XYZ file of C-alpha atoms in Angstrom:
447
model
C -72.221 85.042 62.649
C -73.386 82.647 60.377
C -74.613 82.982 57.085
C -78.306 82.670 58.120
C -78.010 85.088 61.002
C -76.596 87.768 58.693
C -79.543 87.286 56.238
C -81.983 87.357 59.076
C -80.328 90.504 60.380
C -80.588 92.063 57.014
C -84.259 91.298 56.595
C -85.086 92.786 59.910
C -83.329 95.870 59.177
C -85.307 96.124 55.965
C -88.500 96.049 57.840
C -87.579 98.616 60.480
C -86.147 101.131 58.459
C -86.862 102.774 55.164
C -83.323 102.481 53.708
C -82.126 98.921 54.351
C -79.796 98.511 51.292
C -77.208 100.613 52.515
C -77.025 98.733 55.591
C -77.225 95.497 53.606
C -74.206 96.692 51.692
C -72.360 97.429 54.592
C -73.075 94.196 56.086
C -72.092 92.363 53.076
C -68.742 94.452 52.933
C -68.170 93.292 56.558
C -68.997 89.863 55.747
C -66.569 90.095 52.941
C -63.859 91.460 55.147
C -64.485 88.738 57.522
C -64.219 86.208 54.856
C -61.003 87.793 53.710
C -59.640 87.845 57.248
C -60.594 84.160 57.686
C -59.026 83.396 54.306
C -55.741 85.099 55.461
C -55.868 83.393 58.627
C -56.209 80.111 56.830
C -53.396 81.085 54.487
C -51.356 81.985 57.439
C -52.178 78.700 59.126
C -51.472 76.887 55.935
C -48.237 78.635 55.443
C -47.393 77.999 59.083
C -47.882 74.361 58.497
C -46.034 74.332 55.378
C -43.253 75.992 57.344
C -43.517 73.348 59.971
C -43.622 70.665 57.321
C -40.345 71.995 55.832
C -38.667 72.302 59.047
C -39.799 68.852 59.709
C -38.381 67.796 56.472
C -35.157 69.615 57.125
C -34.984 67.792 60.328
C -35.644 64.538 58.807
C -32.981 65.325 56.265
C -30.574 66.263 58.822
C -31.421 63.169 60.669
C -30.794 61.069 57.393
C -27.631 62.838 56.910
C -26.425 62.012 60.318
C -27.607 58.462 59.756
C -25.629 58.571 56.396
C -22.612 59.803 58.093
C -22.825 57.072 60.634
C -23.332 54.507 58.022
C -20.322 55.753 56.177
C -18.342 55.777 59.164
C -19.403 51.997 59.808
C -18.845 51.351 56.265
C -15.360 52.649 56.419
C -14.717 50.651 59.361
C -16.131 47.576 57.738
C -13.864 48.523 54.513
C -10.951 48.619 56.614
C -11.806 45.305 58.153
C -12.458 43.799 54.642
C -9.068 45.397 53.608
C -7.377 43.704 56.299
C -9.250 40.313 55.670
C -8.511 40.664 51.909
C -4.808 41.248 52.578
C -4.934 38.083 54.597
C -6.906 36.274 52.131
C -4.574 37.516 49.330
C -1.525 36.151 51.118
C -3.485 32.798 51.748
C -4.646 32.875 48.101
C -1.202 33.480 46.829
C 0.057 30.839 49.058
C -2.725 28.469 47.550
C -2.056 29.631 43.984
C 1.438 28.671 44.460
C 0.668 25.255 45.912
C -1.850 24.721 43.110
C 0.714 25.719 40.497
C 3.249 23.359 42.036
C 0.422 20.654 41.809
C -0.339 21.350 38.168
C 3.592 21.490 37.422
C 3.901 18.108 38.914
C 0.946 16.697 37.276
C 2.304 18.240 33.846
C 5.626 16.747 34.721
C 4.081 13.342 35.292
C 2.252 13.506 32.118
C 5.204 14.619 30.070
C 7.073 11.596 31.543
C 4.333 9.290 30.547
C 4.357 10.803 27.034
C 8.123 10.534 26.868
C 7.770 6.699 27.885
C 5.173 6.356 25.197
C 7.269 7.926 22.631
C 10.369 5.930 23.509
C 8.239 2.804 23.399
C 6.929 3.885 19.855
C 10.484 4.609 18.834
C 11.619 1.136 19.762
C 8.741 -0.203 17.955
C 9.580 1.773 14.837
C 13.163 0.682 14.979
C 12.019 -3.087 15.284
C 10.029 -2.464 12.279
C 12.777 -0.719 10.311
C 14.935 -3.695 11.057
C 12.399 -6.202 9.882
C 11.825 -4.200 6.719
C 15.665 -4.061 6.055
C 15.778 -7.862 6.718
C 12.818 -8.259 4.360
C 14.690 -6.134 1.627
C 17.861 -8.149 2.206
C 15.659 -11.282 1.701
C 14.160 -9.867 -1.459
C 17.687 -8.933 -2.824
C 18.917 -12.486 -2.257
C 15.882 -13.878 -3.825
C 16.322 -11.649 -6.728
C 20.042 -12.539 -6.885
C 18.909 -16.322 -6.814
C 16.400 -15.771 -9.673
C 19.105 -13.994 -11.682
C 21.461 -16.947 -11.176
C 18.331 -19.286 -12.165
C 17.688 -17.241 -15.209
C 21.323 -17.155 -16.209
C 21.452 -21.013 -15.845
C 18.209 -21.370 -17.822
C 19.565 -19.215 -20.519
C 22.761 -21.148 -20.778
C 20.766 -24.537 -20.859
C 18.484 -22.859 -23.697
C 21.870 -22.015 -25.559
C 23.124 -25.279 -25.088
C 20.087 -27.162 -26.363
C 19.885 -24.681 -29.423
C 23.521 -25.377 -30.223
C 23.289 -29.123 -29.699
C 20.206 -29.559 -31.654
C 21.758 -30.036 -35.072
C 24.402 -32.474 -33.463
C 21.813 -34.469 -31.826
C 19.905 -34.967 -35.045
C 22.853 -35.795 -36.982
C 23.926 -38.421 -34.441
C 20.482 -39.971 -34.549
C 20.659 -40.054 -38.299
C 24.041 -42.048 -38.303
C 22.771 -44.389 -35.825
C 19.690 -45.094 -37.762
C 21.594 -45.574 -40.894
C 23.923 -48.100 -39.286
C 20.945 -49.847 -37.990
C 19.344 -50.067 -41.361
C 22.521 -51.492 -43.167
C 22.776 -54.268 -40.398
C 19.000 -55.037 -40.742
C 18.953 -55.530 -44.510
C 22.474 -57.389 -44.540
C 21.213 -59.755 -41.917
C 17.900 -60.731 -43.627
C 18.467 -60.674 -47.445
C 21.895 -62.158 -48.083
C 20.854 -65.799 -49.435
C 18.060 -64.712 -51.642
C 17.399 -63.065 -55.035
C 15.770 -59.825 -54.391
C 15.750 -56.235 -55.496
C 15.511 -53.756 -52.540
C 14.627 -50.071 -52.806
C 15.535 -48.138 -49.622
C 14.473 -44.586 -49.281
C 16.144 -42.580 -46.282
C 14.763 -39.000 -45.719
C 16.924 -37.130 -43.180
C 15.372 -33.902 -42.142
C 17.574 -31.361 -40.262
C 15.807 -28.559 -38.517
C 18.121 -25.774 -37.269
C 16.011 -23.058 -35.208
C 17.632 -19.692 -34.266
C 15.580 -17.844 -31.795
C 16.565 -14.230 -30.996
C 14.382 -12.917 -28.060
C 14.567 -9.214 -27.089
C 12.731 -8.373 -23.797
C 12.092 -4.622 -23.099
C 10.638 -3.991 -19.676
C 9.015 -0.641 -18.776
C 8.074 0.087 -15.242
C 6.121 3.129 -14.120
C 5.740 3.243 -10.404
C 3.674 5.855 -8.584
C 2.528 6.123 -5.046
C -0.704 4.171 -5.730
C -0.146 1.902 -8.805
C 2.699 0.330 -10.784
C 2.460 -0.416 -14.343
C 4.721 -2.834 -16.045
C 5.013 -3.057 -19.704
C 6.771 -6.099 -21.346
C 7.592 -5.851 -24.906
C 8.876 -9.291 -26.017
C 10.425 -9.495 -29.774
C 11.015 -13.055 -30.712
C 12.810 -13.485 -34.145
C 12.821 -17.298 -35.170
C 14.858 -18.434 -38.155
C 14.054 -21.995 -39.063
C 16.275 -23.713 -41.475
C 15.009 -27.034 -42.848
C 17.250 -29.307 -44.814
C 15.605 -32.415 -46.242
C 18.093 -35.027 -47.552
C 16.278 -37.941 -49.456
C 18.636 -40.914 -50.274
C 17.185 -43.560 -52.517
C 19.398 -46.825 -52.568
C 18.242 -49.651 -55.171
C 20.110 -52.995 -54.449
C 19.612 -55.684 -57.095
C 21.002 -59.116 -55.993
C 21.131 -62.181 -58.436
C 22.051 -65.443 -56.797
C 22.993 -68.530 -59.145
C 23.502 -71.879 -57.641
C 25.492 -74.828 -59.283
C 25.002 -78.393 -57.715
C 27.192 -81.449 -58.788
C 25.519 -84.661 -57.937
C 27.362 -88.024 -58.669
C 25.354 -91.237 -58.554
C 26.995 -94.642 -58.915
C 24.807 -97.625 -59.522
C 26.388 -101.143 -59.503
C 24.527 -104.121 -60.786
C 26.154 -107.386 -60.196
C 24.988 -110.504 -61.926
C 26.237 -114.043 -62.318
C 27.352 -113.257 -65.968
C 28.395 -109.573 -65.639
C 28.726 -106.500 -63.708
C 26.995 -103.124 -64.794
C 28.185 -99.519 -63.310
C 26.209 -96.434 -63.958
C 27.640 -92.939 -62.960
C 25.374 -89.716 -63.116
C 27.080 -86.443 -62.483
C 24.983 -83.092 -61.540
C 26.862 -79.719 -61.320
C 25.330 -76.547 -59.682
C 27.018 -73.064 -60.272
C 26.109 -70.065 -57.974
C 26.656 -66.616 -59.341
C 25.878 -63.439 -57.139
C 25.504 -59.972 -58.926
C 24.867 -57.011 -56.838
C 23.787 -53.516 -58.339
C 23.565 -50.505 -56.170
C 22.056 -47.150 -57.236
C 22.049 -44.176 -54.889
C 20.113 -40.976 -55.532
C 20.360 -37.979 -53.055
C 18.156 -35.090 -53.082
C 18.794 -32.028 -50.759
C 16.136 -29.427 -50.144
C 16.838 -26.456 -48.008
C 13.827 -24.215 -46.839
C 14.573 -21.185 -44.675
C 11.725 -19.653 -42.812
C 11.974 -16.372 -40.710
C 9.302 -15.514 -38.303
C 9.310 -12.168 -36.253
C 6.802 -12.047 -33.359
C 6.404 -8.965 -31.103
C 4.423 -9.328 -27.964
C 3.540 -6.403 -25.798
C 2.051 -7.154 -22.329
C 0.923 -4.509 -19.850
C 0.353 -5.486 -16.341
C -0.451 -3.758 -13.180
C 0.979 -4.604 -9.835
C -2.192 -5.899 -8.632
C -2.674 -8.336 -11.756
C 0.799 -9.984 -11.531
C -0.412 -12.855 -9.385
C -3.195 -13.630 -11.836
C -0.722 -13.591 -14.793
C 1.424 -15.857 -13.049
C -1.356 -18.280 -12.259
C -2.593 -18.245 -15.991
C 0.998 -18.953 -17.044
C 1.447 -21.824 -14.771
C -1.958 -23.094 -15.944
C -0.807 -22.853 -19.504
C 2.598 -24.639 -18.734
C 0.608 -27.609 -17.234
C -1.543 -27.670 -20.281
C 1.389 -27.821 -22.607
C 2.998 -30.496 -20.541
C -0.164 -32.490 -20.796
C -0.278 -31.942 -24.485
C 3.400 -32.961 -24.898
C 2.623 -36.267 -22.988
C -0.299 -36.836 -25.191
C 1.769 -36.162 -28.401
C 4.680 -38.433 -27.158
C 1.968 -41.390 -26.282
C 0.466 -41.084 -29.886
C 3.798 -41.037 -31.679
C 5.153 -43.968 -29.644
C 1.992 -45.899 -30.419
C 2.276 -45.384 -34.121
C 5.925 -46.497 -34.010
C 5.128 -49.700 -31.932
C 2.525 -50.636 -34.614
C 4.054 -49.556 -37.942
C 7.856 -50.013 -37.051
C 8.743 -46.569 -38.694
C 12.016 -46.029 -37.125
C 12.554 -42.651 -38.448
C 9.814 -41.153 -36.413
C 12.109 -41.294 -33.357
C 13.948 -38.243 -34.995
C 10.635 -36.194 -35.005
C 9.977 -37.177 -31.433
C 13.287 -35.969 -30.346
C 13.005 -32.838 -32.096
C 9.558 -32.196 -30.887
C 10.608 -32.881 -27.352
C 13.677 -30.658 -27.531
C 11.647 -27.774 -29.013
C 8.969 -28.185 -26.257
C 11.678 -28.124 -23.675
C 12.981 -24.971 -25.249
C 9.526 -23.383 -25.282
C 9.043 -24.318 -21.532
C 12.435 -22.766 -20.620
C 11.551 -19.682 -22.541
C 8.179 -19.517 -20.623
C 10.056 -20.178 -17.346
C 12.452 -17.354 -18.210
C 9.584 -15.008 -18.751
C 7.900 -16.048 -15.465
C 11.312 -15.500 -13.489
C 11.495 -11.951 -15.359
C 7.965 -11.143 -14.020
C 8.720 -12.470 -10.472
C 12.042 -10.405 -10.450
C 9.712 -7.316 -11.607
C 7.428 -7.887 -8.724
C 10.366 -8.028 -6.374
C 11.634 -4.783 -7.672
C 8.313 -3.075 -7.054
C 8.009 -4.651 -3.582
C 11.683 -3.520 -2.869
C 10.739 0.120 -3.945
C 7.558 0.096 -1.790
C 9.733 -1.022 1.092
C 12.267 1.506 0.629
C 9.499 4.192 0.656
C 8.032 2.799 3.855
C 11.523 2.754 5.425
C 12.076 6.335 4.377
C 8.674 7.360 5.927
C 9.657 5.449 9.156
C 12.988 7.187 9.377
C 11.211 10.598 9.087
C 8.724 9.663 11.737
C 11.633 8.543 14.000
C 13.340 11.902 13.557
C 10.082 13.611 14.364
C 9.638 11.536 17.612
C 13.163 12.157 18.600
C 12.641 15.933 18.111
C 9.602 15.819 20.207
C 11.432 13.937 22.898
C 13.981 16.469 23.001
C 11.320 19.265 23.358
C 9.599 17.253 26.090
C 12.886 16.933 28.039
C 13.587 20.759 27.605
C 10.022 21.468 28.924
C 10.520 18.962 31.765
C 13.692 20.898 32.764
C 11.886 24.182 32.531
C 9.220 22.829 34.685
C 11.618 21.714 37.284
C 13.392 25.080 37.250
C 10.047 26.819 37.713
C 9.111 24.579 40.472
C 12.377 25.445 42.209
C 12.122 29.036 41.542
C 8.571 29.006 43.098
C 9.732 27.229 46.241
C 12.671 29.589 46.740
C 10.482 32.774 46.101
C 7.802 31.393 48.491
C 10.477 31.088 51.060
C 11.695 34.652 50.272
C 8.288 36.066 49.835
C 9.289 37.831 46.731
C 6.265 37.471 44.485
C 7.376 39.937 41.895
C 10.549 37.766 41.134
C 8.267 34.881 40.853
C 5.891 36.705 38.175
C 9.091 37.865 36.414
C 10.572 34.367 36.218
C 7.193 32.818 35.164
C 6.952 35.366 32.413
C 10.579 34.833 31.282
C 9.949 30.943 31.339
C 6.842 31.272 29.347
C 8.643 33.460 26.733
C 11.337 30.806 26.591
C 8.682 27.967 26.278
C 7.162 30.021 23.286
C 10.670 30.517 21.616
C 11.267 26.898 22.129
C 8.055 25.887 20.332
């Protein structure tokens, strides 16, 4: 019954009977019961559906489990196949790795051989450089010996000039005195004259004591050379003035006889005239000698500090100074000879000779100083060459050690290759790994 029908039924009952409420309640109760039954049925149906769904789910789960089991079986089968393939691949990979290792070892061997050749070439070049440096050092030593010999000869020449300077002056004085006596005897013998001759003789004795102290400080970058030259010059000047006064008186007597004969017819007249000339020579010589001795002592101390980079400039400046001094010497000699030529002062020759000898001595001293500077430069260059030779020897020793290590590594690589080949033939991979580990440990120990 539907809801409308129940309502209509209740209304009809209410119209026909006087007590419809009870019936209505009964009907409502019935209606509620029916509704409850329907609800129960619905719940049962729903529960049944749920049970069916659960059963379906269980079936599905069972199906899924079966599928999973099947998949697991297939997966196991695949895994077994993969394991077999992996075993095969591992063997192949092991063989490939062994081949790759052999190739790498061969490449390393070739590189080491190339490095060995380069090191041998470098060693040869260093040996040639060492030989050239030794030859250069030998040449520098020979040059130093030659300069020392030249220095010795210059010192001997300087000593000889200093010793012979008074003798030269004395010899010139004697020659000039002889020349003066001859000159005055030849021109003034037949005349009456009074001659005063003044001869001034100057003897200069110069004693030079030179002390040279050379201090050389050499570092890895610079070289400082300090030259302290102490020159003590003692000049002794002896001036001898000789004044000679000669008075000559000449008296001449002349005898002249003149005979005059006059003859006439009656008589003969003879006249005789006699003239007598008498010559008297009186010579008076007065000699006055004055000797003056002057001693002058001069001490000069010169300190020169030069660096190794400035020695060439110092030598150039010294050479320029020598050239200027030689030009001054030529100018002084030309002026003195010009004065001598016009005024006939013969004693200027002594001054010229003395000046020339002193200038020669100064030039020799400057040449000695230049030679000493050159010897110092050669010493510095020799020290630098010796340091370079020591460095080259150290580099050669290091290269030889590297070559020995490379040869040992090459031997180890060859040994590893032989072991790998043998173990590959014997299929003993564990021994290969152990041998490789041992060889690596040996290489580490060698390094």
